[in-house]
Amino acid sequence: MRRIDALVLFGAISQYNVVAAKGLPRGVGPEFAKFFENKASFACIGVPSITLDPSQINDGSCDCPDGSDEPGTAACAYLDSLSPEQPLPGSVTGTTNTTNSLPGFWCANKGHIGGYIPFLYVNDGICDYDMCCDGSEEYAHVGGVKCENRCDAIGKEYRRVEEARRKSKERSAAQRKTLIKEAADLRSVVEGRVQALRKEIDQLEIKKGELQKKFEEVERSERGKVVKPEGQGKLGILLGLAKNRVGELRHTLDKVMDQRDDLKDKVEQLEDILRALKDEYNPNFNDEGVKAAVKSWEDYAASAEQEEQKSEISDTDILDVLKEDGEQSGINWAEFQEEEGGSDTDILYNLEAYLPSFARDFVHEKINLLRIWLIENGLLADNPATGGESRLVTAARDALESAKNEFSQKTASLEEQQRDLEKDYGPDGIFRAIKGRCVSTDVGEYEYELCWLDRTTQKSKKGHGNTNMGNFVRIDKELADDEERADGKGLGKGHRMVLRYDNGQGCWNGPNRRTDVWLACAEKDELWRVSESEKCVYKMEVGTPAACDDVHEPGVGKDEL
C-alpha cells in the first residue's frame, strides 16, 4: 500500500463519517453533497456559470474546468497545481496547472474513518487500504482486481492504537503535572533563599556600619597610646625578620602550587586533543605530519605511564607546610616573643604608677586626650611601628573585615540565586525539575548521553575517552515535519522545543561540536535517535513528559481529525 503527503485528507471531519446520502454520485464527500442535490442540472463548483446535464457527471469526460463533474473517476486527475503546465482551453488558468475543486475521491470507510484518496488512484488496479479501507475506489475491477472491505478490522486496530495513545498521553500529562509541581517547589525554595539572603544582607549592612564606627572609635582612642614594639634588641629584630621571611616563602610556595595546578590542567587539555587526534585520524590518509604526531603521542603516553609510578611529594605534605604558624603547626613565634620582666623604658611608659590613686585616672585621661589632639593636628607623629598595634584595634579591625567578607559572600550568593530565577527553564519552568539528570542510548561503538540543561557527550565503548558535544545555551522552538511512527517514538509534525547545546569539543579540521536536542511528548525520558546532520553538528531526538505541553488533562477531549 502507498502513503501520500499532499493530496490526501485522510481522517476527515468526524461529523462526515456517515456514508453520503442515497442518490449522490459516486465519490462525492458529505461536505460537497449540496452541489449535487439539483437533479435537473449541475453547476460547476468553481465556475457556477457553466452548467451541465446530470448525465455528464462521472461520464469519464472532464467537462468542468475545475474537474468538479468527475468526483468518482480519474478523468480530471491531470488537473493539479503541481502538474506540468500544458494548454487546456476552458480551464480556470487556461492550462492544466490549476486546482481541482474536489479534494479527491470520497471513501466512506464505514466502520472506520472516511477520507479522500487522490483521483489518480481511482481504478488503477491497486487496493489502497491505508486510505480507502472499503475498496470502493476500485469499483471497475480493472485487471480483475477486487478490493474487499477491510474497514472493520482496520477500524478496530486503529481504535485500539488510538486508545493506547490516549492512555499514554494521559499518563504523560500526569507525569508532566508532577514535574511542574516539583519545579514550582524548587523555585519556591530559591525564592525563599532570596528573601532570607536579603534579610541577612540588611542585617549585615547595619552590623558592618556599627563595626566600622566601633573600629574608628577604638583606633582613635588607642592612637595616642605608646605601645611597646615587638621584640627587644638585635634578637628581637632578627626574630621579626625571620617571621616575615617565613611568611614570604609560604606565600611564594602557595603561588607555585597554583601555577602547578594550572599547568596540569593545560597538560590534560593538550593530552585530550592529542588523544582525539589519535582516535579520529584516518590511517589510510598519507599525511606524514599526522602520522608523526600520532607516533610521538604514543611514545609520550608510554613514558607518562612509567613516570606516574615514580614517587613524588604529596599535596598533603605541601598543605602542611602552607598552614599558618601557631601552637598546632609550624613555628610558635609567641614562645620566642615572650620575655621575663620588662626593660628600663617600661618605667617611662608607666609614670602614672607613681601618681596617687585619686589623680591617676584624671591624669591618664588628660594625657591621652592631649596626645590624640597633637597627633590629629600633626604636632606629634603617630606610632608607625609594625606589629605595634594594640590588641583592641586588631580585634576591632578583624571583626570589621569578617563582617565585610560575610557581606560580600552573601551578596554574591544573592546575585546567583536571582540569576537562577531569571533563567529560562522552559514552559512552567518544568526543566528545573529535571536539570542535571541524564539519559543515554547506545549507537554502534559509542554511547550518547544527554544531561538536561548541562551538556551532551559521546562516550567511546573502547576506552578512548569522552567527547563533549556541546554545552547548554538556550531553549528554542522549530517546526518538525516527520512522519508519524507506529511506535510513537518520533517528532511528528508541528512546533517542537529544541534545546541548543553549543561550544563543544573541536572537531579535527572543523568547528566546535554542537547538538540540537529535539523534544517530543513521551511518558518518560528517552533518547531515541542520534544523527549527524552535517559535520560536527548533531541532532538528538528525545522523548520526555516535559515536552507534553499540548496534552489535555485526562477526560478532556480533543478533536485531532
Tab-separated table of N, CA and C in Angstrom, residues 152-267:
chain	number	residue	atom	x	y	z
A	152	ASP	N	-13.724	-2.996	8.992
A	152	ASP	CA	-13.985	-3.459	10.358
A	152	ASP	C	-12.686	-3.786	11.081
A	153	ALA	N	-11.818	-4.585	10.442
A	153	ALA	CA	-10.552	-4.975	11.076
A	153	ALA	C	-9.626	-3.779	11.230
A	154	ILE	N	-9.519	-2.979	10.155
A	154	ILE	CA	-8.626	-1.825	10.212
A	154	ILE	C	-9.129	-0.802	11.238
A	155	GLY	N	-10.446	-0.586	11.262
A	155	GLY	CA	-11.017	0.343	12.229
A	155	GLY	C	-10.810	-0.128	13.655
A	156	LYS	N	-10.955	-1.432	13.872
A	156	LYS	CA	-10.760	-1.979	15.215
A	156	LYS	C	-9.320	-1.764	15.678
A	157	GLU	N	-8.360	-2.073	14.795
A	157	GLU	CA	-6.951	-1.886	15.147
A	157	GLU	C	-6.629	-0.414	15.350
A	158	TYR	N	-7.218	0.435	14.507
A	158	TYR	CA	-6.993	1.880	14.638
A	158	TYR	C	-7.501	2.377	15.990
A	159	ARG	N	-8.672	1.923	16.379
A	159	ARG	CA	-9.234	2.363	17.657
A	159	ARG	C	-8.411	1.836	18.829
A	160	ARG	N	-7.876	0.609	18.661
A	160	ARG	CA	-7.030	0.064	19.726
A	160	ARG	C	-5.761	0.909	19.895
A	161	VAL	N	-5.138	1.241	18.774
A	161	VAL	CA	-3.919	2.049	18.828
A	161	VAL	C	-4.218	3.440	19.381
A	162	GLU	N	-5.327	4.025	18.925
A	162	GLU	CA	-5.682	5.358	19.400
A	162	GLU	C	-5.991	5.356	20.896
A	163	GLU	N	-6.626	4.279	21.366
A	163	GLU	CA	-6.919	4.176	22.788
A	163	GLU	C	-5.621	4.070	23.590
A	164	ALA	N	-4.666	3.272	23.050
A	164	ALA	CA	-3.377	3.146	23.731
A	164	ALA	C	-2.658	4.492	23.759
A	165	ARG	N	-2.745	5.234	22.640
A	165	ARG	CA	-2.105	6.545	22.591
A	165	ARG	C	-2.778	7.522	23.556
A	166	ARG	N	-4.105	7.425	23.620
A	166	ARG	CA	-4.822	8.316	24.525
A	166	ARG	C	-4.410	8.069	25.969
A	167	LYS	N	-4.340	6.795	26.360
A	167	LYS	CA	-3.939	6.471	27.725
A	167	LYS	C	-2.495	6.901	27.983
A	168	SER	N	-1.646	6.715	26.959
A	168	SER	CA	-0.254	7.135	27.108
A	168	SER	C	-0.168	8.646	27.312
A	169	LYS	N	-0.986	9.391	26.563
A	169	LYS	CA	-0.987	10.849	26.713
A	169	LYS	C	-1.503	11.255	28.088
A	170	GLU	N	-2.468	10.513	28.594
A	170	GLU	CA	-2.981	10.820	29.929
A	170	GLU	C	-1.903	10.585	30.985
A	171	ARG	N	-1.165	9.478	30.828
A	171	ARG	CA	-0.072	9.214	31.774
A	171	ARG	C	1.020	10.276	31.641
A	172	SER	N	1.297	10.665	30.392
A	172	SER	CA	2.298	11.709	30.178
A	172	SER	C	1.859	13.019	30.807
A	173	ALA	N	0.559	13.324	30.668
A	173	ALA	CA	0.036	14.562	31.255
A	173	ALA	C	0.164	14.535	32.776
A	174	ALA	N	-0.116	13.364	33.361
A	174	ALA	CA	0.003	13.237	34.818
A	174	ALA	C	1.463	13.401	35.245
A	175	GLN	N	2.372	12.798	34.462
A	175	GLN	CA	3.788	12.912	34.784
A	175	GLN	C	4.263	14.362	34.643
A	176	ARG	N	3.785	15.042	33.608
A	176	ARG	CA	4.160	16.439	33.419
A	176	ARG	C	3.643	17.297	34.569
A	177	LYS	N	2.416	16.991	35.015
A	177	LYS	CA	1.846	17.741	36.135
A	177	LYS	C	2.709	17.573	37.382
A	178	THR	N	3.223	16.362	37.591
A	178	THR	CA	4.112	16.110	38.725
A	178	THR	C	5.404	16.917	38.599
A	179	LEU	N	5.968	16.941	37.362
A	179	LEU	CA	7.198	17.697	37.141
A	179	LEU	C	6.982	19.192	37.378
A	180	ILE	N	5.833	19.687	36.947
A	180	ILE	CA	5.549	21.115	37.143
A	180	ILE	C	5.479	21.436	38.635
A	181	LYS	N	4.864	20.540	39.398
A	181	LYS	CA	4.780	20.756	40.846
A	181	LYS	C	6.180	20.739	41.468
A	182	GLU	N	7.016	19.776	41.047
A	182	GLU	CA	8.380	19.714	41.568
A	182	GLU	C	9.146	20.978	41.208
A	183	ALA	N	8.965	21.443	39.959
A	183	ALA	CA	9.654	22.658	39.528
A	183	ALA	C	9.192	23.864	40.345
A	184	ALA	N	7.885	23.937	40.603
A	184	ALA	CA	7.355	25.053	41.392
A	184	ALA	C	7.905	25.014	42.822
A	185	ASP	N	8.007	23.800	43.391
A	185	ASP	CA	8.563	23.670	44.743
A	185	ASP	C	10.028	24.108	44.774
A	186	LEU	N	10.782	23.702	43.749
A	186	LEU	CA	12.191	24.085	43.690
A	186	LEU	C	12.342	25.592	43.529
A	187	ARG	N	11.469	26.189	42.728
A	187	ARG	CA	11.529	27.642	42.569
A	187	ARG	C	11.179	28.342	43.892
A	188	SER	N	10.218	27.772	44.605
A	188	SER	CA	9.845	28.355	45.890
A	188	SER	C	11.025	28.320	46.866
A	189	VAL	N	11.799	27.239	46.792
A	189	VAL	CA	12.987	27.144	47.650
A	189	VAL	C	13.972	28.260	47.315
A	190	VAL	N	14.190	28.483	46.016
A	190	VAL	CA	15.113	29.547	45.602
A	190	VAL	C	14.575	30.915	46.030
A	191	GLU	N	13.272	31.134	45.846
A	191	GLU	CA	12.678	32.410	46.266
A	191	GLU	C	12.820	32.605	47.773
A	192	GLY	N	12.678	31.507	48.535
A	192	GLY	CA	12.879	31.597	49.981
A	192	GLY	C	14.315	31.974	50.326
A	193	ARG	N	15.264	31.398	49.587
A	193	ARG	CA	16.668	31.748	49.825
A	193	ARG	C	16.916	33.224	49.531
A	194	VAL	N	16.306	33.714	48.453
A	194	VAL	CA	16.486	35.122	48.101
A	194	VAL	C	15.973	36.021	49.216
A	195	GLN	N	14.782	35.736	49.736
A	195	GLN	CA	14.222	36.549	50.815
A	195	GLN	C	15.091	36.482	52.061
A	196	ALA	N	15.558	35.269	52.390
A	196	ALA	CA	16.401	35.124	53.581
A	196	ALA	C	17.725	35.863	53.408
A	197	LEU	N	18.302	35.774	52.214
A	197	LEU	CA	19.568	36.455	51.963
A	197	LEU	C	19.411	37.972	52.035
A	198	ARG	N	18.299	38.470	51.537
A	198	ARG	CA	18.072	39.916	51.605
A	198	ARG	C	17.991	40.394	53.055
A	199	LYS	N	17.309	39.617	53.890
A	199	LYS	CA	17.229	39.987	55.307
A	199	LYS	C	18.611	39.939	55.958
A	200	GLU	N	19.358	38.875	55.646
A	200	GLU	CA	20.699	38.745	56.224
A	200	GLU	C	21.604	39.889	55.775
A	201	ILE	N	21.491	40.266	54.488
A	201	ILE	CA	22.321	41.352	53.966
A	201	ILE	C	21.954	42.677	54.627
A	202	ASP	N	20.667	42.905	54.839
A	202	ASP	CA	20.241	44.127	55.527
A	202	ASP	C	20.817	44.175	56.940
A	203	GLN	N	20.772	43.028	57.629
A	203	GLN	CA	21.321	42.971	58.983
A	203	GLN	C	22.835	43.151	58.975
A	204	LEU	N	23.488	42.552	57.979
A	204	LEU	CA	24.946	42.691	57.877
A	204	LEU	C	25.336	44.127	57.540
A	205	GLU	N	24.493	44.807	56.770
A	205	GLU	CA	24.765	46.207	56.434
A	205	GLU	C	24.779	47.058	57.703
A	206	ILE	N	23.804	46.786	58.573
A	206	ILE	CA	23.757	47.509	59.849
A	206	ILE	C	24.953	47.132	60.728
A	207	LYS	N	25.224	45.819	60.779
A	207	LYS	CA	26.343	45.337	61.605
A	207	LYS	C	27.668	45.899	61.115
A	208	LYS	N	27.821	45.941	59.798
A	208	LYS	CA	29.059	46.455	59.230
A	208	LYS	C	29.249	47.935	59.592
A	209	GLY	N	28.155	48.709	59.528
A	209	GLY	CA	28.243	50.117	59.897
A	209	GLY	C	28.615	50.303	61.358
A	210	GLU	N	28.010	49.478	62.231
A	210	GLU	CA	28.317	49.577	63.650
A	210	GLU	C	29.775	49.209	63.924
A	211	LEU	N	30.258	48.131	63.279
A	211	LEU	CA	31.642	47.716	63.477
A	211	LEU	C	32.619	48.745	62.920
A	212	GLN	N	32.246	49.377	61.796
A	212	GLN	CA	33.097	50.422	61.230
A	212	GLN	C	33.222	51.590	62.210
A	213	LYS	N	32.105	51.967	62.776
A	213	LYS	CA	32.114	53.063	63.742
A	213	LYS	C	32.919	52.689	64.981
A	214	LYS	N	32.732	51.448	65.455
A	214	LYS	CA	33.455	50.997	66.638
A	214	LYS	C	34.951	50.941	66.366
A	215	PHE	N	35.311	50.456	65.180
A	215	PHE	CA	36.729	50.380	64.826
A	215	PHE	C	37.358	51.765	64.806
A	216	GLU	N	36.665	52.742	64.237
A	216	GLU	CA	37.203	54.105	64.179
A	216	GLU	C	37.358	54.681	65.576
A	217	GLU	N	36.397	54.387	66.464
A	217	GLU	CA	36.480	54.887	67.835
A	217	GLU	C	37.653	54.252	68.575
A	218	VAL	N	37.798	52.929	68.434
A	218	VAL	CA	38.897	52.235	69.109
A	218	VAL	C	40.238	52.702	68.565
A	219	GLU	N	40.310	52.830	67.246
A	219	GLU	CA	41.564	53.272	66.628
A	219	GLU	C	41.930	54.671	67.113
A	220	ARG	N	40.923	55.548	67.235
A	220	ARG	CA	41.177	56.915	67.679
A	220	ARG	C	41.620	56.938	69.140
A	221	SER	N	40.934	56.156	69.963
A	221	SER	CA	41.267	56.140	71.385
A	221	SER	C	42.625	55.487	71.652
A	222	GLU	N	43.023	54.537	70.796
A	222	GLU	CA	44.283	53.834	71.003
A	222	GLU	C	45.448	54.491	70.285
A	223	ARG	N	45.133	55.493	69.406
A	223	ARG	CA	46.180	56.065	68.571
A	223	ARG	C	47.280	56.730	69.383
A	224	GLY	N	46.904	57.405	70.434
A	224	GLY	CA	47.899	58.143	71.196
A	224	GLY	C	48.659	57.314	72.209
A	225	LYS	N	48.272	56.089	72.394
A	225	LYS	CA	48.950	55.253	73.388
A	225	LYS	C	50.314	54.808	72.875
A	226	VAL	N	51.271	54.775	73.813
A	226	VAL	CA	52.608	54.296	73.456
A	226	VAL	C	52.614	52.786	73.595
A	227	VAL	N	52.934	52.133	72.524
A	227	VAL	CA	52.915	50.674	72.516
A	227	VAL	C	54.326	50.151	72.382
A	228	LYS	N	54.651	49.218	73.208
A	228	LYS	CA	55.997	48.646	73.171
A	228	LYS	C	56.165	47.812	71.916
A	229	PRO	N	57.197	48.083	71.094
A	229	PRO	CA	57.376	47.319	69.867
A	229	PRO	C	57.641	45.852	70.144
A	230	GLU	N	57.387	45.089	69.127
A	230	GLU	CA	57.540	43.636	69.227
A	230	GLU	C	59.016	43.282	69.242
A	231	GLY	N	59.412	42.520	70.226
A	231	GLY	CA	60.806	42.069	70.289
A	231	GLY	C	61.707	43.113	70.922
A	232	GLN	N	62.867	42.716	71.449
A	232	GLN	CA	63.799	43.609	72.114
A	232	GLN	C	65.200	43.362	71.568
A	233	GLY	N	65.934	44.417	71.244
A	233	GLY	CA	67.326	44.297	70.841
A	233	GLY	C	67.490	43.617	69.497
A	234	LYS	N	68.721	43.197	69.242
A	234	LYS	CA	69.047	42.561	67.957
A	234	LYS	C	68.310	41.233	67.778
A	235	LEU	N	68.169	40.460	68.865
A	235	LEU	CA	67.480	39.178	68.768
A	235	LEU	C	66.017	39.378	68.387
A	236	GLY	N	65.400	40.406	68.933
A	236	GLY	CA	64.007	40.689	68.585
A	236	GLY	C	63.858	41.081	67.135
A	237	ILE	N	64.814	41.916	66.650
A	237	ILE	CA	64.767	42.317	65.240
A	237	ILE	C	64.958	41.105	64.334
A	238	LEU	N	65.942	40.237	64.695
A	238	LEU	CA	66.182	39.029	63.898
A	238	LEU	C	64.960	38.123	63.893
A	239	LEU	N	64.281	38.040	65.051
A	239	LEU	CA	63.078	37.208	65.132
A	239	LEU	C	61.982	37.749	64.215
A	240	GLY	N	61.824	39.076	64.194
A	240	GLY	CA	60.822	39.673	63.315
A	240	GLY	C	61.128	39.448	61.851
A	241	LEU	N	62.407	39.604	61.466
A	241	LEU	CA	62.806	39.369	60.078
A	241	LEU	C	62.577	37.917	59.674
A	242	ALA	N	62.906	36.988	60.592
A	242	ALA	CA	62.718	35.563	60.271
A	242	ALA	C	61.244	35.238	60.087
A	243	LYS	N	60.419	35.820	60.945
A	243	LYS	CA	58.980	35.570	60.824
A	243	LYS	C	58.443	36.101	59.502
A	244	ASN	N	58.869	37.303	59.116
A	244	ASN	CA	58.426	37.866	57.827
A	244	ASN	C	58.919	37.031	56.656
A	245	ARG	N	60.162	36.570	56.762
A	245	ARG	CA	60.732	35.771	55.657
A	245	ARG	C	59.985	34.458	55.485
A	246	VAL	N	59.659	33.809	56.598
A	246	VAL	CA	58.894	32.552	56.520
A	246	VAL	C	57.535	32.800	55.873
A	247	GLY	N	56.919	33.922	56.241
A	247	GLY	CA	55.632	34.250	55.623
A	247	GLY	C	55.742	34.463	54.127
A	248	GLU	N	56.822	35.145	53.697
A	248	GLU	CA	57.017	35.355	52.265
A	248	GLU	C	57.229	34.036	51.533
A	249	LEU	N	58.041	33.148	52.118
A	249	LEU	CA	58.291	31.846	51.489
A	249	LEU	C	57.008	31.014	51.397
A	250	ARG	N	56.220	31.069	52.465
A	250	ARG	CA	54.964	30.314	52.436
A	250	ARG	C	54.030	30.865	51.355
A	251	HIS	N	53.976	32.196	51.234
A	251	HIS	CA	53.133	32.808	50.182
A	251	HIS	C	53.637	32.434	48.787
A	252	THR	N	54.973	32.433	48.608
A	252	THR	CA	55.542	32.056	47.303
A	252	THR	C	55.229	30.603	46.968
A	253	LEU	N	55.354	29.715	47.973
A	253	LEU	CA	55.041	28.304	47.740
A	253	LEU	C	53.579	28.119	47.359
A	254	ASP	N	52.696	28.892	47.967
A	254	ASP	CA	51.273	28.821	47.621
A	254	ASP	C	51.044	29.208	46.156
A	255	LYS	N	51.729	30.280	45.697
A	255	LYS	CA	51.600	30.694	44.301
A	255	LYS	C	52.159	29.640	43.355
A	256	VAL	N	53.289	29.005	43.741
A	256	VAL	CA	53.865	27.931	42.907
A	256	VAL	C	52.895	26.766	42.789
A	257	MET	N	52.215	26.445	43.881
A	257	MET	CA	51.211	25.374	43.833
A	257	MET	C	50.096	25.715	42.852
A	258	ASP	N	49.625	26.979	42.893
A	258	ASP	CA	48.571	27.396	41.954
A	258	ASP	C	49.051	27.293	40.512
A	259	GLN	N	50.287	27.739	40.252
A	259	GLN	CA	50.827	27.656	38.889
A	259	GLN	C	50.967	26.205	38.444
A	260	ARG	N	51.370	25.332	39.376
A	260	ARG	CA	51.497	23.911	39.029
A	260	ARG	C	50.143	23.314	38.648
A	261	ASP	N	49.105	23.665	39.410
A	261	ASP	CA	47.769	23.148	39.093
A	261	ASP	C	47.294	23.650	37.736
A	262	ASP	N	47.571	24.938	37.434
A	262	ASP	CA	47.189	25.476	36.120
A	262	ASP	C	47.900	24.739	34.994
A	263	LEU	N	49.199	24.476	35.187
A	263	LEU	CA	49.959	23.755	34.151
A	263	LEU	C	49.442	22.325	33.984
A	264	LYS	N	49.068	21.700	35.093
A	264	LYS	CA	48.495	20.355	34.990
A	264	LYS	C	47.224	20.351	34.157
A	265	ASP	N	46.367	21.370	34.384
A	265	ASP	CA	45.123	21.470	33.602
A	265	ASP	C	45.435	21.637	32.117
A	266	LYS	N	46.405	22.478	31.797
A	266	LYS	CA	46.750	22.685	30.388
A	266	LYS	C	47.302	21.414	29.757
A	267	VAL	N	48.137	20.663	30.522
A	267	VAL	CA	48.680	19.401	30.006
A	267	VAL	C	47.554	18.402	29.729
